[in-house]
Coordinates of C-alpha atoms in Angstrom, one line a residue:
Chain A
Q1 CA -235.1 -121.1 36.9
K2 CA -237.1 -118.3 35.3
E3 CA -240.5 -119.5 34.2
V4 CA -243.0 -118.0 31.8
E5 CA -246.6 -119.4 31.8
Q6 CA -249.2 -119.2 29.0
N7 CA -252.5 -120.9 28.5
S8 CA -251.8 -123.2 25.5
G9 CA -255.3 -122.8 24.1
P10 CA -256.5 -123.2 21.5
L11 CA -258.3 -119.9 21.8
S12 CA -261.0 -119.2 19.3
V13 CA -262.2 -115.7 18.6
P14 CA -264.7 -114.5 16.0
E15 CA -263.5 -112.2 13.2
G16 CA -263.7 -108.6 14.3
A17 CA -263.6 -109.3 18.0
I18 CA -260.8 -108.7 20.5
A19 CA -258.4 -111.5 21.2
S20 CA -256.8 -111.4 24.7
L21 CA -253.7 -113.4 25.3
N22 CA -252.2 -113.7 28.8
C23 CA -248.8 -114.5 30.3
T24 CA -247.3 -114.7 33.8
Y25 CA -243.7 -114.8 34.8
S26 CA -241.9 -116.0 37.9
D27 CA -238.9 -113.6 38.2
R28 CA -240.0 -110.4 39.8
G29 CA -236.8 -108.7 38.6
S30 CA -237.6 -109.2 35.0
Q31 CA -237.4 -106.0 32.9
S32 CA -238.2 -106.8 29.3
F33 CA -241.1 -108.5 27.8
F34 CA -241.8 -109.6 24.2
W35 CA -244.6 -111.0 22.2
Y36 CA -243.7 -113.1 19.2
R37 CA -246.0 -114.5 16.6
Q38 CA -245.4 -117.9 14.9
Y39 CA -247.3 -119.1 12.0
S40 CA -247.5 -122.9 11.5
G41 CA -244.2 -124.1 10.0
K42 CA -242.6 -120.7 10.2
S43 CA -240.1 -118.9 12.4
P44 CA -241.2 -116.6 15.3
E45 CA -241.4 -112.9 14.5
L46 CA -241.5 -110.0 17.0
I47 CA -244.8 -108.1 17.1
M48 CA -244.6 -106.2 20.4
F49 CA -242.1 -105.4 23.2
I50 CA -242.8 -103.6 26.5
Y51 CA -240.6 -102.5 29.4
S52 CA -242.7 -100.2 31.4
N53 CA -245.9 -100.7 33.4
G54 CA -249.0 -99.8 31.6
D55 CA -250.2 -100.1 28.0
K56 CA -248.3 -99.9 24.7
E57 CA -250.2 -99.7 21.5
D58 CA -249.1 -100.4 17.9
G59 CA -251.8 -100.5 15.4
R60 CA -254.3 -103.2 16.3
F61 CA -252.0 -104.6 19.0
T62 CA -251.8 -103.5 22.6
A63 CA -249.4 -104.9 25.1
Q64 CA -250.1 -104.5 28.8
L65 CA -247.6 -105.0 31.6
N66 CA -248.3 -105.2 35.3
K67 CA -245.0 -105.8 37.1
A68 CA -246.7 -106.0 40.6
S69 CA -248.8 -108.9 39.4
Q70 CA -246.0 -110.3 37.2
Y71 CA -248.5 -110.3 34.3
V72 CA -248.2 -109.3 30.7
S73 CA -251.0 -109.5 28.1
L74 CA -251.5 -108.9 24.4
L75 CA -254.8 -107.6 23.0
I76 CA -255.6 -107.9 19.3
R77 CA -258.4 -105.6 18.2
D78 CA -260.5 -106.2 15.1
S79 CA -259.1 -109.8 14.8
Q80 CA -258.5 -111.0 11.3
P81 CA -258.1 -114.6 10.0
S82 CA -254.5 -113.7 9.2
D83 CA -254.0 -113.3 13.0
S84 CA -254.5 -117.1 13.4
A85 CA -251.1 -118.2 14.8
T86 CA -249.3 -119.2 17.9
Y87 CA -248.3 -116.3 20.1
L88 CA -245.2 -116.7 22.2
C89 CA -244.6 -114.6 25.3
A90 CA -241.0 -114.1 26.2
V91 CA -239.0 -112.5 29.1
G92 CA -235.6 -111.1 28.3
W93 CA -232.6 -110.3 30.5
G94 CA -229.0 -109.5 30.1
F95 CA -227.4 -106.3 28.8
G96 CA -228.7 -106.8 25.3
N97 CA -231.7 -109.0 26.3
E98 CA -229.6 -111.8 24.8
K99 CA -231.2 -114.3 27.1
L100 CA -234.8 -115.1 26.4
T101 CA -237.2 -117.4 28.2
F102 CA -240.3 -118.3 26.3
G103 CA -243.7 -119.5 27.3
T104 CA -245.1 -122.5 25.5
G105 CA -247.3 -120.3 23.4
T106 CA -251.0 -119.8 22.9
R107 CA -252.6 -121.0 19.7
L108 CA -255.1 -118.5 18.4
T109 CA -257.7 -119.2 15.8
I110 CA -259.8 -116.4 14.3
I111 CA -263.2 -117.7 13.1
P112 CA -264.5 -116.0 9.9
Chain B
E1 CA -231.9 -108.9 2.0
A2 CA -231.3 -108.9 5.7
Q3 CA -231.6 -112.5 6.9
V4 CA -230.5 -115.4 9.1
T5 CA -229.7 -118.6 7.2
Q6 CA -229.4 -122.1 8.5
N7 CA -228.2 -125.2 6.9
P8 CA -229.3 -127.9 6.5
R9 CA -233.1 -127.3 6.7
Y10 CA -233.8 -131.0 7.3
L11 CA -231.5 -133.7 8.6
I12 CA -232.0 -137.3 9.5
T13 CA -229.0 -138.9 11.2
V14 CA -228.2 -141.8 13.5
T15 CA -227.2 -141.9 17.1
G16 CA -223.6 -140.9 17.8
K17 CA -222.8 -139.5 14.4
K18 CA -221.3 -136.0 14.8
L19 CA -223.1 -133.2 13.0
T20 CA -223.0 -129.4 12.6
V21 CA -225.8 -127.1 11.8
T22 CA -224.6 -123.8 10.4
C23 CA -226.0 -120.4 11.0
S24 CA -225.1 -117.2 9.3
Q25 CA -226.5 -113.6 9.5
N26 CA -225.8 -110.7 7.2
M27 CA -227.0 -107.9 9.6
N28 CA -223.7 -107.4 11.4
H29 CA -225.5 -108.3 14.7
E30 CA -223.4 -108.9 17.8
Y31 CA -225.8 -111.2 19.5
M32 CA -226.6 -114.7 18.3
S33 CA -228.5 -117.6 19.8
W34 CA -229.6 -121.2 19.3
Y35 CA -233.0 -122.5 20.4
R36 CA -234.8 -125.8 20.2
Q37 CA -238.6 -126.1 19.9
D38 CA -240.4 -129.1 21.1
P39 CA -244.2 -129.7 21.4
G40 CA -245.4 -128.8 24.9
L41 CA -242.1 -127.3 25.9
G42 CA -241.9 -124.3 23.6
L43 CA -238.7 -122.5 22.6
R44 CA -235.8 -123.1 24.8
Q45 CA -232.4 -121.4 24.5
I46 CA -229.4 -123.7 24.1
Y47 CA -226.5 -121.3 23.8
Y48 CA -226.0 -117.6 23.1
S49 CA -223.2 -115.4 22.0
M50 CA -222.6 -111.7 22.8
N51 CA -219.7 -111.3 20.4
V52 CA -216.9 -113.1 18.7
E53 CA -215.3 -115.6 21.1
V54 CA -217.9 -114.8 23.8
T55 CA -220.5 -117.6 24.3
D56 CA -222.5 -118.8 27.3
K57 CA -225.0 -121.5 28.2
G58 CA -228.7 -121.1 27.9
D59 CA -231.3 -123.2 29.6
V60 CA -230.6 -126.5 27.8
P61 CA -226.9 -126.7 26.8
E62 CA -226.3 -130.4 27.5
G63 CA -225.1 -132.3 24.5
Y64 CA -224.4 -129.2 22.4
K65 CA -221.4 -127.1 21.6
V66 CA -221.0 -123.8 19.8
S67 CA -218.3 -121.5 18.5
R68 CA -218.2 -117.9 17.4
K69 CA -215.0 -117.4 15.5
E70 CA -216.6 -114.8 13.1
K71 CA -219.3 -112.3 13.8
R72 CA -221.6 -113.6 11.1
N73 CA -221.4 -117.3 11.9
F74 CA -222.6 -119.3 14.9
P75 CA -222.5 -123.1 14.2
L76 CA -224.2 -125.6 16.5
I77 CA -222.4 -128.8 17.0
L78 CA -223.8 -132.1 18.2
E79 CA -220.8 -134.3 19.0
S80 CA -222.7 -137.4 19.7
P81 CA -226.4 -136.9 18.9
S82 CA -229.1 -138.9 20.7
P83 CA -232.8 -139.4 20.0
N84 CA -233.8 -136.9 22.6
Q85 CA -232.1 -134.2 20.5
T86 CA -234.7 -134.8 17.8
S87 CA -236.2 -131.3 17.5
L88 CA -236.7 -128.2 15.5
Y89 CA -233.8 -125.9 15.9
F90 CA -233.7 -122.1 15.3
C91 CA -230.8 -119.7 15.1
A92 CA -231.5 -116.1 15.9
S93 CA -229.5 -112.8 15.9
S94 CA -230.0 -109.4 17.4
D95 CA -228.2 -106.1 17.5
G96 CA -228.8 -105.9 21.3
Q97 CA -230.4 -102.4 21.2
G98 CA -233.6 -100.7 20.3
S99 CA -236.4 -103.2 20.4
Y100 CA -233.9 -106.0 21.1
E101 CA -235.7 -108.0 18.4
Q102 CA -234.3 -111.4 17.7
Y103 CA -234.4 -112.3 14.1
F104 CA -234.9 -116.0 13.6
G105 CA -233.7 -118.2 10.9
P106 CA -236.0 -120.6 9.0
G107 CA -235.3 -123.6 11.3
T108 CA -233.6 -126.9 11.0
R109 CA -235.7 -130.0 11.6
L110 CA -233.4 -132.7 13.0
T111 CA -234.3 -136.4 13.5
V112 CA -231.9 -138.7 15.3
T113 CA -232.7 -142.4 15.0

């Protein structure tokens, strides 16, 4: 059984600061990693994906992957109140990453 | 507008009464999935489909059936619902390439009494 672990939070971060979200996974052979954001009462939406060790940046978001430690993280710079949401870490596998295992999510609150 | 639609959005039913939740996507995606989301347990994959007539079990398939007779549709069937199937259900689709993003429908909140 593939497992994905996240700290459920809540995580409170002042506006303008860096929010750091962490995730660990159990299957050392995992290849694809995703961060989804879910606002309360809404559907998840993809914000970042990463396949290779190291950092991947997209605007204010940086995903970091360390396969040796089986660890993936998401950094949000210059946090805004609109970043307040639950962030879901997911590990994908299969030819088209059609299988996804999600963590339970970390609830992030940005304090104005 | 590219989207995944689900119907109904809300459903209250009784134990044992068969029901179907429909899912349709207009993006010509090959991959489709069903998930359930429960507090403290997160999103869990029920079934997925890689193409027409190709389906496979996810992590929590017990008590559910699916079919994929057309590329755009992927209904979820509960033959004999039980209270432990009370949950929020999401359908998702993906083209299985690029970012491998799964596009989620708006969700169906099911209550089984």
